[in-house]
Coordinates of C-alpha atoms and ligand atoms in Angstrom, one line a residue:
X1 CA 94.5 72.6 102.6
X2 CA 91.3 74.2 101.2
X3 CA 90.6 77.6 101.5
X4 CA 88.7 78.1 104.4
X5 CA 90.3 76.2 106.8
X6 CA 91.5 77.3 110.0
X7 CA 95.4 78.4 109.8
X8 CA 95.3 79.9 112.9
X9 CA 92.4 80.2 115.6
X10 CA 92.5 82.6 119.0
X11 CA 90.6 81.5 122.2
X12 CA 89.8 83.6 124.9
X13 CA 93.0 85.6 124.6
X14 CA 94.0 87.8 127.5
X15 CA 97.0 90.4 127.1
X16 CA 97.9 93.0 130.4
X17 CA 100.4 95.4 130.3
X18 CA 101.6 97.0 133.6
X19 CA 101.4 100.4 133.9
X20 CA 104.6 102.0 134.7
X21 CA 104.7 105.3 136.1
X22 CA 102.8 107.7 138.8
X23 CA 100.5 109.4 136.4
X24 CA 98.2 106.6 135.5
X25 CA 98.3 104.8 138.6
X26 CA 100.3 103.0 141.5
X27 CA 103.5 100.6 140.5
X28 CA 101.9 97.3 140.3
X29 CA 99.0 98.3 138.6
X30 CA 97.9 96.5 134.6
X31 CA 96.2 97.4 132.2
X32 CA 94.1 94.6 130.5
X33 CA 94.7 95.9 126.5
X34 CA 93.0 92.2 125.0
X35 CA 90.0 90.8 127.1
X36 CA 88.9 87.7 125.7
X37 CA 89.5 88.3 122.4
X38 CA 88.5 85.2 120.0
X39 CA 89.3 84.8 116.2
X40 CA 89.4 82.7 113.5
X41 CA 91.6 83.4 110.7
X42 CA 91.6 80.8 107.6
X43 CA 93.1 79.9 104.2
X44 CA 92.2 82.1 101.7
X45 CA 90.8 84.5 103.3
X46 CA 91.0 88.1 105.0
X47 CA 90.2 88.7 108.1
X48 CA 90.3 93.1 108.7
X49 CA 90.6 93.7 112.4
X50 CA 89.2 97.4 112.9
X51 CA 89.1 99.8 115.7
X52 CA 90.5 103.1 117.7
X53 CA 93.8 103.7 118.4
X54 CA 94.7 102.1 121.4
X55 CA 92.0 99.3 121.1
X56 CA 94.2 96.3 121.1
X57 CA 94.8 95.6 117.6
X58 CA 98.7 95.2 117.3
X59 CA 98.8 93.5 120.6
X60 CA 96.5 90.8 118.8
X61 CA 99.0 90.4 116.4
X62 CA 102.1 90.7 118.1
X63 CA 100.7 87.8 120.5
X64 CA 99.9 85.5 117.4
X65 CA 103.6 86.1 116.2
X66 CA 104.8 84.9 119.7
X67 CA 106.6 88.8 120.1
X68 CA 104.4 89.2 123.1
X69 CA 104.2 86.2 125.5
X70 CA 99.5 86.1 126.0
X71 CA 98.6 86.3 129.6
X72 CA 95.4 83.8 129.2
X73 CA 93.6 82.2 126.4
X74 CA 94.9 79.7 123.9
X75 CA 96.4 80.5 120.2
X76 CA 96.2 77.3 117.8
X77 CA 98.3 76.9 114.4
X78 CA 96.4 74.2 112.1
X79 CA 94.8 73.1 115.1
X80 CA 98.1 72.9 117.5
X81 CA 98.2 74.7 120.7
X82 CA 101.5 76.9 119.9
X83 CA 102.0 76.6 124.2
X84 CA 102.2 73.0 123.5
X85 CA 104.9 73.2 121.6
X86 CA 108.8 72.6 122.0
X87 CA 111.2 75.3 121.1
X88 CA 112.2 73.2 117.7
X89 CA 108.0 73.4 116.9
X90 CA 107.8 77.1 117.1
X91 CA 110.6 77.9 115.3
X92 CA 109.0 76.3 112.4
X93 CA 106.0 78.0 113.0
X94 CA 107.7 81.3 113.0
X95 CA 108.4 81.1 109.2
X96 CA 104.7 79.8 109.1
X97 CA 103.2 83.1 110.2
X98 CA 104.8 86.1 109.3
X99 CA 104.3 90.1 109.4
X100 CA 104.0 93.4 107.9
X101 CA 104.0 96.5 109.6
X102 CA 103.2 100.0 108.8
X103 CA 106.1 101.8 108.6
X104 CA 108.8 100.2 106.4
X105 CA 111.9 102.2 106.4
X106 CA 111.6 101.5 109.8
X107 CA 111.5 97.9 109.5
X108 CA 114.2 97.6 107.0
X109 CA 118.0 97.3 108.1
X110 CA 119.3 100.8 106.2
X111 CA 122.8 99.1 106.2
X112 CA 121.7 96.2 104.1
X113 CA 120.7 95.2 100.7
X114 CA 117.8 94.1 99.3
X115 CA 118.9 90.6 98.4
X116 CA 120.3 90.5 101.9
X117 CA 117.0 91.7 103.8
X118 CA 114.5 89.7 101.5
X119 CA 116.8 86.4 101.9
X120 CA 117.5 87.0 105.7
X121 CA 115.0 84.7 106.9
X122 CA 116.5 82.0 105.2
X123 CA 119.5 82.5 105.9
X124 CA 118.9 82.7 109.5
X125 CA 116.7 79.6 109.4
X126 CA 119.2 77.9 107.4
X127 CA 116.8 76.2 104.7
X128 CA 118.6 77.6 102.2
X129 CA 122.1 78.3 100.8
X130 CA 124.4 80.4 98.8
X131 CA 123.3 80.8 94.9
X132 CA 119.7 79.3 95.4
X133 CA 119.2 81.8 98.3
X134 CA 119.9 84.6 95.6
X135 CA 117.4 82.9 93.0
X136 CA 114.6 82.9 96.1
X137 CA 114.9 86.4 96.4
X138 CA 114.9 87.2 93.2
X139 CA 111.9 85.0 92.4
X140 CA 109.6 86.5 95.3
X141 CA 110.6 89.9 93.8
X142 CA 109.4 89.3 90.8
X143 CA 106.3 88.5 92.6
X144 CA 106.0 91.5 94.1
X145 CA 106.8 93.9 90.9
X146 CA 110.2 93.9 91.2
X147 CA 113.1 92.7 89.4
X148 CA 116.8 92.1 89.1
X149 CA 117.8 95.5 89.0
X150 CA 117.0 96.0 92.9
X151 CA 119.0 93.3 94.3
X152 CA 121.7 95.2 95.2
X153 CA 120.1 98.4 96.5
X154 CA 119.2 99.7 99.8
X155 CA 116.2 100.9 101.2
X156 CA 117.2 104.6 100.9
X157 CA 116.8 104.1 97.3
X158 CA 113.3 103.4 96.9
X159 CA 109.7 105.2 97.3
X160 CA 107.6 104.1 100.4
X161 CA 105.6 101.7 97.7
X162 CA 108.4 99.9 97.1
X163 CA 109.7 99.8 100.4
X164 CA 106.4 98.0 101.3
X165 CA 106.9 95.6 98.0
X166 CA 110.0 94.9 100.2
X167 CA 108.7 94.2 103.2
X168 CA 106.1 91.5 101.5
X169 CA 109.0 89.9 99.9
X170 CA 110.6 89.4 102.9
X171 CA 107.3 88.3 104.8
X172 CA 106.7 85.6 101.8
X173 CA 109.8 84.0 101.4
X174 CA 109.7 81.7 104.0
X175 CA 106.4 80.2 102.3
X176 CA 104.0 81.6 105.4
X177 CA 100.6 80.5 105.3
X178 CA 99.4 83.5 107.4
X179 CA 100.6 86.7 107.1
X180 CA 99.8 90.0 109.8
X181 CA 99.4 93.4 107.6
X182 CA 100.0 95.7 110.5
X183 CA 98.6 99.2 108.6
X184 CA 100.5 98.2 105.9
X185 CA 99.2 100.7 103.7
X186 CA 98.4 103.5 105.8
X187 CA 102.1 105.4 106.0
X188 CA 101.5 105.8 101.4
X189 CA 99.6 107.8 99.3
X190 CA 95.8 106.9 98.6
X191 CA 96.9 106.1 94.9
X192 CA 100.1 103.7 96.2
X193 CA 97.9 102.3 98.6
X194 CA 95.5 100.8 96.4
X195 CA 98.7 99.8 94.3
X196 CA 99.5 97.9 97.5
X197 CA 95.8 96.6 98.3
X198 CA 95.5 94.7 94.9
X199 CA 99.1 93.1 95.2
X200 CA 98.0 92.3 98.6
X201 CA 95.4 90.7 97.4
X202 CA 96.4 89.0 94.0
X203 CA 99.3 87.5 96.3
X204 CA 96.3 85.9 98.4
X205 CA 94.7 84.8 94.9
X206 CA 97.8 82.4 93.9
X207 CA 99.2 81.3 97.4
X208 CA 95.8 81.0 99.1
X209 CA 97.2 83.0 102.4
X210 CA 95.4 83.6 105.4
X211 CA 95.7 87.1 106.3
X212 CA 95.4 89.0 109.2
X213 CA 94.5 92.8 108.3
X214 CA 94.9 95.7 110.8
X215 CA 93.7 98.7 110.4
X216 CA 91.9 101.8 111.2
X217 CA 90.5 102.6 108.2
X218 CA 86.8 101.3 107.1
X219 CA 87.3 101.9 103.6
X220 CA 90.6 99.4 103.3
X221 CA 89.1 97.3 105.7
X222 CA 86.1 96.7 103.4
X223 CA 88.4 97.0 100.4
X224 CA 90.1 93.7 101.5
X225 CA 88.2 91.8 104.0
X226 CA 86.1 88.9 103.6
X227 CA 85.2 88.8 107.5
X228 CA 85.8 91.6 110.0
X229 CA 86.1 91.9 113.7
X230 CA 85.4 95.6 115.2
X231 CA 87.6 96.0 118.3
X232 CA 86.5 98.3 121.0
X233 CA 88.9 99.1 124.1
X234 CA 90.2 95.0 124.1
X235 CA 87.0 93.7 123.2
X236 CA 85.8 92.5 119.8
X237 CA 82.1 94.2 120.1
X238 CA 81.1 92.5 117.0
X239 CA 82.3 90.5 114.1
X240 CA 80.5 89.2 110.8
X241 CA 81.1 88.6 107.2
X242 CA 82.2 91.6 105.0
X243 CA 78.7 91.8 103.5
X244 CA 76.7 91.4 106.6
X245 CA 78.5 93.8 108.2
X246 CA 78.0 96.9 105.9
X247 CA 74.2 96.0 105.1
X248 CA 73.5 95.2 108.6
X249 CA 75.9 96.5 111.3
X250 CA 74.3 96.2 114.7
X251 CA 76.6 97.2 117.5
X252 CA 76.4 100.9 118.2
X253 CA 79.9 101.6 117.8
X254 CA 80.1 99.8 114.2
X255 CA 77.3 101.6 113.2
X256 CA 78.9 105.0 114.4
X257 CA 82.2 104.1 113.0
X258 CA 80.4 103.7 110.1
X259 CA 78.0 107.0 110.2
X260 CA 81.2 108.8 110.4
X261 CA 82.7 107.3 107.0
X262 CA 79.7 107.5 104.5
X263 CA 81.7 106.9 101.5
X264 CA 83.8 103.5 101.6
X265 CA 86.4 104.4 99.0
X266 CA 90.0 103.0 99.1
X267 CA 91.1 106.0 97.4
X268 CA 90.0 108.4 100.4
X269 CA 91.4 107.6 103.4
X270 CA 88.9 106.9 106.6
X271 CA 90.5 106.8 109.9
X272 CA 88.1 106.6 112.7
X273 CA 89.0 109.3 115.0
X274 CA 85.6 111.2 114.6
X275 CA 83.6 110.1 117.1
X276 CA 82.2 112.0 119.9
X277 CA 82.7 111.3 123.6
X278 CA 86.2 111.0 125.5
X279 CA 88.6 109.0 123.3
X280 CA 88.5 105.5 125.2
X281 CA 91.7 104.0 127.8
X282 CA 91.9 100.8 128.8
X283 CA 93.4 102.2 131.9
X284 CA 90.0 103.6 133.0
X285 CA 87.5 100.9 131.6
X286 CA 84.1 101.7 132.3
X287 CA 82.0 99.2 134.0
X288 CA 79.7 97.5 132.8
X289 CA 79.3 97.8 129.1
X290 CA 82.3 99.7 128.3
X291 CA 81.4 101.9 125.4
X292 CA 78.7 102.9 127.3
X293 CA 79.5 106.4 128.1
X294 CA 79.9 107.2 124.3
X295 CA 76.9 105.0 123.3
X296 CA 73.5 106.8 122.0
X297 CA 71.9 103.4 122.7
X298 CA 72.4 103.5 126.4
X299 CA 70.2 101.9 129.2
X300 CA 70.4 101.2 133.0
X301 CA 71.6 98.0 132.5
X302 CA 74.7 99.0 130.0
X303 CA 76.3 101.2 133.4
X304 CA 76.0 98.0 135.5
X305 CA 76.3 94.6 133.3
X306 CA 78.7 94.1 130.6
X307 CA 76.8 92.8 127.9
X308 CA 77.7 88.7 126.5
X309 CA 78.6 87.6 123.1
X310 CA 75.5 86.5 121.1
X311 CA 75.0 84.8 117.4
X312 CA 72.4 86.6 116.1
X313 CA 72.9 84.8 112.9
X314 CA 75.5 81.9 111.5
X315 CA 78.5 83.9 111.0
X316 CA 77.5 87.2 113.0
X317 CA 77.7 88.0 116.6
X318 CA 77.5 91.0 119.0
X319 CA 78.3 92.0 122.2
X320 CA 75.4 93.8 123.3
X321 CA 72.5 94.6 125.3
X322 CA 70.4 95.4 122.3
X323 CA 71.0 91.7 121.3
X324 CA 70.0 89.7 124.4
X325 CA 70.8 86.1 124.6
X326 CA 67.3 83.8 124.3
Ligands
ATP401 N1 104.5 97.3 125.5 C1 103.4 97.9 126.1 N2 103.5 98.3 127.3 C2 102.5 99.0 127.9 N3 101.3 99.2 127.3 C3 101.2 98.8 126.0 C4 102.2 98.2 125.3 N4 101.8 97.9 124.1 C5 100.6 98.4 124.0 N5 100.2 99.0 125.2 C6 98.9 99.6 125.5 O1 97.9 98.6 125.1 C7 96.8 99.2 124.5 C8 96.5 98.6 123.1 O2 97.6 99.0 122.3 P1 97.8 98.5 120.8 O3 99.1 99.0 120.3 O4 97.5 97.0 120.7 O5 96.5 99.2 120.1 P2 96.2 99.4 118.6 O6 94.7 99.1 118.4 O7 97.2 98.6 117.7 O8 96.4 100.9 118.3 P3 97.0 101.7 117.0 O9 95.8 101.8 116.1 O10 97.3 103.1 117.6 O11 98.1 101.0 116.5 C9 97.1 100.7 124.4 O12 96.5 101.3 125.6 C10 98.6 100.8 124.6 O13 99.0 102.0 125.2
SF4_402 S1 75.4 97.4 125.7 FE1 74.3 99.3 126.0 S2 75.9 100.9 126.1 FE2 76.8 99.1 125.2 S3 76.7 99.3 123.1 FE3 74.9 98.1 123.6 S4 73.3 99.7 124.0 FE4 75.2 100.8 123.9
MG403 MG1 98.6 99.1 116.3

């Protein structure tokens, strides 16, 4: 496959959640936490998904990696409806796409080694056996920066870097051809971050993976993105190429995400917590446009409409009544 085509495409994709207890509401009641939400995520390239807390990032993800079963909407690996598919199909596809989270002490077994946590998935997917699944592991981490010496250690034993060298091994040796970086850098240091960042990305340079990059930081976002997608309470509000999007960001909540963080620098960290106006909840949504209430742009039609999806050039669109459709 060349880079640039599609690995995996999202349509329409709907996510609710119910809403369990008194406070929020009645028993019964959802929460819609991804409303429509359409990506395209392709070889070779990094696509940064950026917003709030609580916008709907990880359960993008988590849907993609099948952990959370999509309420509408279609997912497609290489062009193949995964609903399509029989249980034997999306096994396969499981080593296929694989993921990284944020946190990875958390995600690493403390009772195991690392030869037994980087070779589990091939063990449990039975491609490989006995001595060669030893050389695997120790191949993939060499290709992360580490080496023989580690193979029999556990997680305790290493710094948070390492930890998330770890975590890549694991997420690579099934030979994935798109990988989910769930904040993978955002629980280290600014200077092991970018230590991180440019593995990440030298990893894409020789396999050619298509990555899916979540965070809430603009700096690592531009750092390592080629196209971005800004996420706003469910919603992608607008998405473009890397480039277009700095020179020429249109919504008004990119351009106040990006009013807040002046100086894009993966060596300061630049969470977007700073805005001003109530902190948004998908279990309030306002109608009409929904950032509306926060927006400096606002007009009588944002409190009633919510605003469509427009192209307002080849590979940049908005959601917006700024950016009406012709
Ligand atoms: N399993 C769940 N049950 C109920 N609500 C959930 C569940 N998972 C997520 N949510 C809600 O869905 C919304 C989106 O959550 P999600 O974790 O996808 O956001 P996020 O953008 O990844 O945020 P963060 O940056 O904090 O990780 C939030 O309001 C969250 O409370
Ligand atoms: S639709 Fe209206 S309220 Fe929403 S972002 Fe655009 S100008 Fe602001
Ligand atoms: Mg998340």
């Amino acid at each position: 496959m060349n880079r640039g085509s599609p690995v995996i495409e999202v349509r329409d994709l709907i996510k609710n959640f119910a809403v369990s207890s008194g406070f929020f509401g009645r028993p019964g009641t959802f929460l819609r936490a991804v409303d429509r939400v359409s990506l395209l995520i392709r070889r070779g390239e990094t696509l940064g998904l950026v917003g709030e807390s609580g916008s709907g990032k990880s359960t993008v993800g988590n849907c993609i990696l099948r952990l959370l079963q999509p309420d509408g909407g279609q997912i497609f690996f290489r062009g193949r409806d995964l609903a399509a598919m029989n249980r034997r199909e999306l096994q396969t596809i499981r080593g296929r796409v694989q993921v990284v989270f944020q946190d990875p002490l958390s995600s690493l077994d403390p009772r195991m080694t690392i030869k037994r946590i980087v070779g589990y998935p091939l063990t449990v997917s039975k491609q490989v056996r006995g001595a060669e699944v030893e050389d695997r592991v120790l191949a993939m981490l060499r290709e992360v920066g580490l080496g023989k010496d580690h193979l029999h250690r556990y997680p305790h034993e290493f710094s948070g870097g390492q930890r998330q060298r770890i975590g890549m091994a694991r997420a690579l040796i099934t030979e994935p051809e798109c990988i989910m970086l769930d904040e993978p850098t955002s629980a280290l240091d600014v200077s092991v971050q970018a230590q991180i960042l440019n593995l990440i990305h030298d990893l894409q340079k020789r396999h050619g993976y298509a990555y899916l990059f979540i965070t809430h930081d603009l700096a690592v976002v531009r750092h390592i993105s080629h196209r971005i997608a800004v996420m706003y309470l469910g919603l992608i509000v607008e998405s473009a190429s890397k480039d277009t999007l700095f020179e020429n960001p249109c919504h008004p909540y990119t351009r106040a995400l990006m009013a807040s963080a002046p100086r894009p620098d993966p060596f300061n960290r630049q969470d977007l917590a700073v805005l001003p106006g109530d902190p948004p909840s998908p279990v309030h949504i306002p109608p009409g446009c929904r950032f509306h209430p926060r927006c400096s742009s606002v007009m009588d039609v944002c409190r009633l409409e919510a605003p469509p999806r427009v192209r307002i050039a080849a590979d940049h669109e908005v959601a917006c009544h700024l950016y009406p459709s012709t």
